[in-house]
């Protein structure tokens, strides 16, 4: 009995229940993977089928192109023959026998491996015709009175491809495909007449077989000129919905929705005459096997999903029930301010969880006590920090007293120097953190510049061109002073003439740009390369000096690698330092830090 209870306890564990569930549904990942692979596989198959159909259509177009080129070559060979030109130009110069001989020698001997039967007719400008077949007078008059005939007989170097199944030229009344070409003199552009070189539609039809679905050869009027289905020959498809796309590009594929279902329309162009070969295939015929496989997979996946859902809900309920009970007990424990523990009960994992939670409660009480102690320590440190501010506050007030004594004794220069020094000292060690508004940084720089003017006298002029709207831009504290100090020491001090520094700001490239320009001696290319290389170095050490590298690193640490300092210079060309920062307004903050009027 004890073994049975022990075995039941093991089976009742969450670990074993999940284990058996996973074991039961081990086949599920296989079906899911099969389903996930079905879509890409279907797309690949669709692409391959479409590509295969297009390749077959291209091959058919190529063969038909060769057929039409052979027609064209035969017509050209006849039209360039000098005897033929002579017969058309001066028909009275040849006897009836000679004309019959030329007709038999050149018109009746157009042999080709592509077509078996040809119709060749020559028209001159004198109302005569020469043909391999008999023409009725009424048919001849219909031809020569047509608009296209009148246009071509007066225009050199014209070609026209025609399909004829209604107004027949010949008495056998077979549908024919004709090439009409003007016979002209190359040097003089003189027109001798026309040649109509025709083949029966049956000769072309054999090149349109072998593909699945319906295949048509469509002329530029949208008429089916040839098709393996005889009943379709001569019918117009110009009103079909796919025709606009068919004429918009040379080849491609169109998915067509019609009343009788979904169709795939593949088409390609015969370059010689611009006619289209069109293949219409029922969509379901091509993808029937894919659809059947998809339906089978969908049924299996749905069945597995239903079973998986039922069992998962059962497992979820079995797991969530003791956890809900644990939650209720934990809420009671919270109301008792973590001064009680939970009784250990439930399945093995839940019991272990309760034991762990009881240990956690003990740790939480210890942490709360520790936090109280740390808070008290922080308050003590804050008090000491406030006390530490007494010394700089005392220094600032002492400077203020000395400043006023200098003013009382009419030593204005010393008083101004002390005033500026006090302003610099106040802002460098005083209130706030490392981020300040640009206005405050500019005030600090103005104090520094006033001190430097004491040294450089009339040799130094500084201009600040910063719009008022940008004065609340967030900047890093003591950011400009190292830049201006470098300009003074290395750029303007060695300069024999007067020095000039311009500080400006603008919004460029969706960033804030602060620019410091001087007209100093500049930097040599080698030295500039060293400076830029040093700026590009990444160092995790805290900067020990307040310089350009220090400012550059602080900007990148604060805002990111895409921001920082860029330096442009050349010997005797001055130096430009650009400070790039993100556009960010400085939020107004209240501060209880000390204030002094030593810099006022």
PDB file of N, CA, C and O in Angstrom, residues 182-233:
ATOM      1  N   UNK A 182       6.725  45.842 -99.491  1.00  0.00           N
ATOM      2  CA  UNK A 182       6.944  46.664-100.673  1.00  0.00           C
ATOM      3  C   UNK A 182       8.259  46.275-101.329  1.00  0.00           C
ATOM      4  O   UNK A 182       9.247  45.958-100.658  1.00  0.00           O
ATOM      5  N   UNK A 183       8.273  46.309-102.667  1.00  0.00           N
ATOM      6  CA  UNK A 183       9.495  46.042-103.448  1.00  0.00           C
ATOM      7  C   UNK A 183       9.999  47.392-103.941  1.00  0.00           C
ATOM      8  O   UNK A 183       9.346  48.061-104.751  1.00  0.00           O
ATOM      9  N   UNK A 184      11.145  47.826-103.408  1.00  0.00           N
ATOM     10  CA  UNK A 184      11.647  49.175-103.662  1.00  0.00           C
ATOM     11  C   UNK A 184      13.082  49.120-104.147  1.00  0.00           C
ATOM     12  O   UNK A 184      13.814  48.140-103.898  1.00  0.00           O
ATOM     13  N   UNK A 185      13.474  50.188-104.816  1.00  0.00           N
ATOM     14  CA  UNK A 185      14.859  50.359-105.228  1.00  0.00           C
ATOM     15  C   UNK A 185      15.605  51.057-104.099  1.00  0.00           C
ATOM     16  O   UNK A 185      15.201  52.124-103.649  1.00  0.00           O
ATOM     17  N   UNK A 186      16.714  50.455-103.630  1.00  0.00           N
ATOM     18  CA  UNK A 186      17.402  50.963-102.444  1.00  0.00           C
ATOM     19  C   UNK A 186      17.981  52.354-102.677  1.00  0.00           C
ATOM     20  O   UNK A 186      17.924  53.222-101.815  1.00  0.00           O
ATOM     21  N   UNK A 187      18.545  52.604-103.871  1.00  0.00           N
ATOM     22  CA  UNK A 187      19.206  53.886-104.106  1.00  0.00           C
ATOM     23  C   UNK A 187      18.206  55.020-104.355  1.00  0.00           C
ATOM     24  O   UNK A 187      18.398  56.140-103.904  1.00  0.00           O
ATOM     25  N   UNK A 188      17.144  54.716-105.087  1.00  0.00           N
ATOM     26  CA  UNK A 188      16.210  55.786-105.489  1.00  0.00           C
ATOM     27  C   UNK A 188      14.910  55.794-104.708  1.00  0.00           C
ATOM     28  O   UNK A 188      14.101  56.711-104.848  1.00  0.00           O
ATOM     29  N   UNK A 189      14.694  54.765-103.855  1.00  0.00           N
ATOM     30  CA  UNK A 189      13.430  54.611-103.116  1.00  0.00           C
ATOM     31  C   UNK A 189      12.231  54.455-104.049  1.00  0.00           C
ATOM     32  O   UNK A 189      11.077  54.645-103.643  1.00  0.00           O
ATOM     33  N   UNK A 190      12.479  54.105-105.301  1.00  0.00           N
ATOM     34  CA  UNK A 190      11.374  53.895-106.248  1.00  0.00           C
ATOM     35  C   UNK A 190      10.644  52.596-105.902  1.00  0.00           C
ATOM     36  O   UNK A 190      11.265  51.561-105.662  1.00  0.00           O
ATOM     37  N   UNK A 191       9.321  52.646-105.895  1.00  0.00           N
ATOM     38  CA  UNK A 191       8.507  51.490-105.547  1.00  0.00           C
ATOM     39  C   UNK A 191       8.088  50.786-106.830  1.00  0.00           C
ATOM     40  O   UNK A 191       7.468  51.389-107.722  1.00  0.00           O
ATOM     41  N   UNK A 192       8.390  49.490-106.914  1.00  0.00           N
ATOM     42  CA  UNK A 192       8.019  48.713-108.080  1.00  0.00           C
ATOM     43  C   UNK A 192       6.680  48.009-107.890  1.00  0.00           C
ATOM     44  O   UNK A 192       5.952  47.778-108.856  1.00  0.00           O
ATOM     45  N   UNK A 193       6.387  47.659-106.642  1.00  0.00           N
ATOM     46  CA  UNK A 193       5.137  46.943-106.396  1.00  0.00           C
ATOM     47  C   UNK A 193       5.132  46.323-105.005  1.00  0.00           C
ATOM     48  O   UNK A 193       5.904  46.723-104.125  1.00  0.00           O
ATOM     49  N   UNK A 194       4.277  45.316-104.824  1.00  0.00           N
ATOM     50  CA  UNK A 194       4.146  44.628-103.538  1.00  0.00           C
ATOM     51  C   UNK A 194       4.287  43.136-103.753  1.00  0.00           C
ATOM     52  O   UNK A 194       3.931  42.605-104.821  1.00  0.00           O
ATOM     53  N   UNK A 195       4.787  42.452-102.725  1.00  0.00           N
ATOM     54  CA  UNK A 195       4.784  41.000-102.688  1.00  0.00           C
ATOM     55  C   UNK A 195       3.962  40.563-101.489  1.00  0.00           C
ATOM     56  O   UNK A 195       4.112  41.096-100.384  1.00  0.00           O
ATOM     57  N   UNK A 196       3.040  39.633-101.738  1.00  0.00           N
ATOM     58  CA  UNK A 196       2.243  39.038-100.663  1.00  0.00           C
ATOM     59  C   UNK A 196       2.672  37.585-100.557  1.00  0.00           C
ATOM     60  O   UNK A 196       2.379  36.765-101.440  1.00  0.00           O
ATOM     61  N   UNK A 197       3.416  37.285 -99.474  1.00  0.00           N
ATOM     62  CA  UNK A 197       3.924  35.927 -99.239  1.00  0.00           C
ATOM     63  C   UNK A 197       3.095  35.321 -98.117  1.00  0.00           C
ATOM     64  O   UNK A 197       3.111  35.807 -96.984  1.00  0.00           O
ATOM     65  N   UNK A 198       2.373  34.244 -98.430  1.00  0.00           N
ATOM     66  CA  UNK A 198       1.419  33.683 -97.469  1.00  0.00           C
ATOM     67  C   UNK A 198       1.665  32.197 -97.272  1.00  0.00           C
ATOM     68  O   UNK A 198       2.175  31.507 -98.169  1.00  0.00           O
ATOM     69  N   UNK A 199       1.317  31.745 -96.065  1.00  0.00           N
ATOM     70  CA  UNK A 199       1.304  30.318 -95.749  1.00  0.00           C
ATOM     71  C   UNK A 199      -0.026  29.997 -95.097  1.00  0.00           C
ATOM     72  O   UNK A 199      -0.693  30.866 -94.548  1.00  0.00           O
ATOM     73  N   UNK A 200      -0.423  28.737 -95.179  1.00  0.00           N
ATOM     74  CA  UNK A 200      -1.695  28.354 -94.554  1.00  0.00           C
ATOM     75  C   UNK A 200      -1.546  28.318 -93.043  1.00  0.00           C
ATOM     76  O   UNK A 200      -0.459  28.077 -92.502  1.00  0.00           O
ATOM     77  N   UNK A 201      -2.653  28.534 -92.380  1.00  0.00           N
ATOM     78  CA  UNK A 201      -2.658  28.494 -90.916  1.00  0.00           C
ATOM     79  C   UNK A 201      -2.261  27.121 -90.404  1.00  0.00           C
ATOM     80  O   UNK A 201      -1.684  26.993 -89.316  1.00  0.00           O
ATOM     81  N   UNK A 202      -2.523  26.077 -91.191  1.00  0.00           N
ATOM     82  CA  UNK A 202      -2.200  24.719 -90.764  1.00  0.00           C
ATOM     83  C   UNK A 202      -0.696  24.545 -90.547  1.00  0.00           C
ATOM     84  O   UNK A 202      -0.272  23.775 -89.688  1.00  0.00           O
ATOM     85  N   UNK A 203       0.127  25.253 -91.349  1.00  0.00           N
ATOM     86  CA  UNK A 203       1.583  25.123 -91.188  1.00  0.00           C
ATOM     87  C   UNK A 203       2.052  25.697 -89.851  1.00  0.00           C
ATOM     88  O   UNK A 203       3.046  25.234 -89.273  1.00  0.00           O
ATOM     89  N   UNK A 204       1.374  26.719 -89.361  1.00  0.00           N
ATOM     90  CA  UNK A 204       1.761  27.325 -88.075  1.00  0.00           C
ATOM     91  C   UNK A 204       1.162  26.553 -86.906  1.00  0.00           C
ATOM     92  O   UNK A 204       1.761  26.459 -85.831  1.00  0.00           O
ATOM     93  N   UNK A 205      -0.003  25.942 -87.127  1.00  0.00           N
ATOM     94  CA  UNK A 205      -0.718  25.286 -86.031  1.00  0.00           C
ATOM     95  C   UNK A 205       0.127  24.212 -85.348  1.00  0.00           C
ATOM     96  O   UNK A 205       0.054  24.023 -84.130  1.00  0.00           O
ATOM     97  N   UNK A 206       0.923  23.492 -86.140  1.00  0.00           N
ATOM     98  CA  UNK A 206       1.697  22.393 -85.568  1.00  0.00           C
ATOM     99  C   UNK A 206       2.741  22.869 -84.562  1.00  0.00           C
ATOM    100  O   UNK A 206       3.217  22.092 -83.740  1.00  0.00           O
ATOM    101  N   UNK A 207       3.103  24.153 -84.624  1.00  0.00           N
ATOM    102  CA  UNK A 207       4.067  24.693 -83.652  1.00  0.00           C
ATOM    103  C   UNK A 207       3.397  25.120 -82.344  1.00  0.00           C
ATOM    104  O   UNK A 207       4.088  25.489 -81.403  1.00  0.00           O
ATOM    105  N   UNK A 208       2.068  25.077 -82.305  1.00  0.00           N
ATOM    106  CA  UNK A 208       1.340  25.529 -81.108  1.00  0.00           C
ATOM    107  C   UNK A 208       0.815  24.357 -80.300  1.00  0.00           C
ATOM    108  O   UNK A 208      -0.037  24.543 -79.426  1.00  0.00           O
ATOM    109  N   UNK A 209       1.275  23.156 -80.581  1.00  0.00           N
ATOM    110  CA  UNK A 209       0.820  21.977 -79.847  1.00  0.00           C
ATOM    111  C   UNK A 209       1.866  21.570 -78.815  1.00  0.00           C
ATOM    112  O   UNK A 209       3.013  21.993 -78.866  1.00  0.00           O
ATOM    113  N   UNK A 210       1.431  20.745 -77.869  1.00  0.00           N
ATOM    114  CA  UNK A 210       2.356  20.201 -76.874  1.00  0.00           C
ATOM    115  C   UNK A 210       2.272  20.848 -75.521  1.00  0.00           C
ATOM    116  O   UNK A 210       2.847  20.344 -74.558  1.00  0.00           O
ATOM    117  N   UNK A 211       1.558  21.978 -75.405  1.00  0.00           N
ATOM    118  CA  UNK A 211       1.419  22.636 -74.112  1.00  0.00           C
ATOM    119  C   UNK A 211       0.042  22.346 -73.522  1.00  0.00           C
ATOM    120  O   UNK A 211      -0.942  22.148 -74.255  1.00  0.00           O
ATOM    121  N   UNK A 212      -0.020  22.353 -72.198  1.00  0.00           N
ATOM    122  CA  UNK A 212      -1.278  22.102 -71.513  1.00  0.00           C
ATOM    123  C   UNK A 212      -2.196  23.314 -71.628  1.00  0.00           C
ATOM    124  O   UNK A 212      -1.747  24.454 -71.674  1.00  0.00           O
ATOM    125  N   UNK A 213      -3.490  23.065 -71.684  1.00  0.00           N
ATOM    126  CA  UNK A 213      -4.452  24.150 -71.757  1.00  0.00           C
ATOM    127  C   UNK A 213      -4.687  24.593 -73.195  1.00  0.00           C
ATOM    128  O   UNK A 213      -4.403  23.870 -74.160  1.00  0.00           O
ATOM    129  N   UNK A 214      -5.225  25.802 -73.315  1.00  0.00           N
ATOM    130  CA  UNK A 214      -5.517  26.369 -74.624  1.00  0.00           C
ATOM    131  C   UNK A 214      -4.386  27.301 -75.050  1.00  0.00           C
ATOM    132  O   UNK A 214      -3.947  28.143 -74.267  1.00  0.00           O
ATOM    133  N   UNK A 215      -3.941  27.158 -76.306  1.00  0.00           N
ATOM    134  CA  UNK A 215      -2.837  27.964 -76.835  1.00  0.00           C
ATOM    135  C   UNK A 215      -3.330  28.687 -78.077  1.00  0.00           C
ATOM    136  O   UNK A 215      -3.926  28.070 -78.972  1.00  0.00           O
ATOM    137  N   UNK A 216      -3.097  30.006 -78.134  1.00  0.00           N
ATOM    138  CA  UNK A 216      -3.528  30.820 -79.264  1.00  0.00           C
ATOM    139  C   UNK A 216      -2.347  31.634 -79.778  1.00  0.00           C
ATOM    140  O   UNK A 216      -1.462  32.007 -79.020  1.00  0.00           O
ATOM    141  N   UNK A 217      -2.386  31.930 -81.073  1.00  0.00           N
ATOM    142  CA  UNK A 217      -1.556  32.962 -81.672  1.00  0.00           C
ATOM    143  C   UNK A 217      -2.479  34.130 -81.980  1.00  0.00           C
ATOM    144  O   UNK A 217      -3.394  34.002 -82.801  1.00  0.00           O
ATOM    145  N   UNK A 218      -2.284  35.258 -81.326  1.00  0.00           N
ATOM    146  CA  UNK A 218      -3.197  36.395 -81.415  1.00  0.00           C
ATOM    147  C   UNK A 218      -2.495  37.520 -82.154  1.00  0.00           C
ATOM    148  O   UNK A 218      -1.360  37.904 -81.808  1.00  0.00           O
ATOM    149  N   UNK A 219      -3.161  38.065 -83.191  1.00  0.00           N
ATOM    150  CA  UNK A 219      -2.567  39.184 -83.918  1.00  0.00           C
ATOM    151  C   UNK A 219      -2.828  40.493 -83.193  1.00  0.00           C
ATOM    152  O   UNK A 219      -3.451  40.515 -82.121  1.00  0.00           O
ATOM    153  N   UNK A 220      -2.361  41.597 -83.750  1.00  0.00           N
ATOM    154  CA  UNK A 220      -2.453  42.890 -83.061  1.00  0.00           C
ATOM    155  C   UNK A 220      -3.875  43.408 -82.940  1.00  0.00           C
ATOM    156  O   UNK A 220      -4.140  44.329 -82.154  1.00  0.00           O
ATOM    157  N   UNK A 221      -4.805  42.826 -83.689  1.00  0.00           N
ATOM    158  CA  UNK A 221      -6.204  43.222 -83.590  1.00  0.00           C
ATOM    159  C   UNK A 221      -6.951  42.401 -82.550  1.00  0.00           C
ATOM    160  O   UNK A 221      -8.147  42.598 -82.348  1.00  0.00           O
ATOM    161  N   UNK A 222      -6.237  41.487 -81.874  1.00  0.00           N
ATOM    162  CA  UNK A 222      -6.886  40.651 -80.872  1.00  0.00           C
ATOM    163  C   UNK A 222      -7.600  39.462 -81.479  1.00  0.00           C
ATOM    164  O   UNK A 222      -8.437  38.844 -80.809  1.00  0.00           O
ATOM    165  N   UNK A 223      -7.289  39.117 -82.717  1.00  0.00           N
ATOM    166  CA  UNK A 223      -7.921  37.984 -83.394  1.00  0.00           C
ATOM    167  C   UNK A 223      -7.012  36.767 -83.306  1.00  0.00           C
ATOM    168  O   UNK A 223      -5.797  36.870 -83.484  1.00  0.00           O
ATOM    169  N   UNK A 224      -7.625  35.612 -83.062  1.00  0.00           N
ATOM    170  CA  UNK A 224      -6.851  34.373 -82.973  1.00  0.00           C
ATOM    171  C   UNK A 224      -6.486  33.943 -84.388  1.00  0.00           C
ATOM    172  O   UNK A 224      -7.344  33.567 -85.193  1.00  0.00           O
ATOM    173  N   UNK A 225      -5.188  34.019 -84.706  1.00  0.00           N
ATOM    174  CA  UNK A 225      -4.720  33.689 -86.041  1.00  0.00           C
ATOM    175  C   UNK A 225      -4.457  32.199 -86.210  1.00  0.00           C
ATOM    176  O   UNK A 225      -4.537  31.677 -87.323  1.00  0.00           O
ATOM    177  N   UNK A 226      -4.158  31.508 -85.103  1.00  0.00           N
ATOM    178  CA  UNK A 226      -3.910  30.066 -85.181  1.00  0.00           C
ATOM    179  C   UNK A 226      -4.101  29.469 -83.806  1.00  0.00           C
ATOM    180  O   UNK A 226      -3.828  30.123 -82.782  1.00  0.00           O
ATOM    181  N   UNK A 227      -4.561  28.214 -83.799  1.00  0.00           N
ATOM    182  CA  UNK A 227      -4.776  27.524 -82.532  1.00  0.00           C
ATOM    183  C   UNK A 227      -4.987  26.048 -82.819  1.00  0.00           C
ATOM    184  O   UNK A 227      -5.541  25.682 -83.874  1.00  0.00           O
ATOM    185  N   UNK A 228      -4.535  25.149 -81.925  1.00  0.00           N
ATOM    186  CA  UNK A 228      -4.841  23.723 -82.106  1.00  0.00           C
ATOM    187  C   UNK A 228      -6.339  23.443 -82.136  1.00  0.00           C
ATOM    188  O   UNK A 228      -6.768  22.450 -82.709  1.00  0.00           O
ATOM    189  N   UNK A 229      -7.137  24.326 -81.546  1.00  0.00           N
ATOM    190  CA  UNK A 229      -8.598  24.199 -81.595  1.00  0.00           C
ATOM    191  C   UNK A 229      -9.099  24.974 -82.821  1.00  0.00           C
ATOM    192  O   UNK A 229      -9.129  26.197 -82.830  1.00  0.00           O
ATOM    193  N   UNK A 230      -9.507  24.261 -83.840  1.00  0.00           N
ATOM    194  CA  UNK A 230      -9.883  24.888 -85.105  1.00  0.00           C
ATOM    195  C   UNK A 230     -11.046  25.848 -84.945  1.00  0.00           C
ATOM    196  O   UNK A 230     -11.120  26.876 -85.628  1.00  0.00           O
ATOM    197  N   UNK A 231     -11.974  25.513 -84.041  1.00  0.00           N
ATOM    198  CA  UNK A 231     -13.155  26.355 -83.900  1.00  0.00           C
ATOM    199  C   UNK A 231     -12.833  27.731 -83.329  1.00  0.00           C
ATOM    200  O   UNK A 231     -13.647  28.659 -83.418  1.00  0.00           O
ATOM    201  N   UNK A 232     -11.638  27.908 -82.733  1.00  0.00           N
ATOM    202  CA  UNK A 232     -11.260  29.197 -82.161  1.00  0.00           C
ATOM    203  C   UNK A 232     -10.593  30.112 -83.179  1.00  0.00           C
ATOM    204  O   UNK A 232     -10.463  31.316 -82.936  1.00  0.00           O
ATOM    205  N   UNK A 233     -10.171  29.577 -84.330  1.00  0.00           N
ATOM    206  CA  UNK A 233      -9.451  30.376 -85.323  1.00  0.00           C
ATOM    207  C   UNK A 233     -10.383  31.442 -85.887  1.00  0.00           C
ATOM    208  O   UNK A 233     -11.512  31.160 -86.304  1.00  0.00           O
TER     209      UNK A 233
END
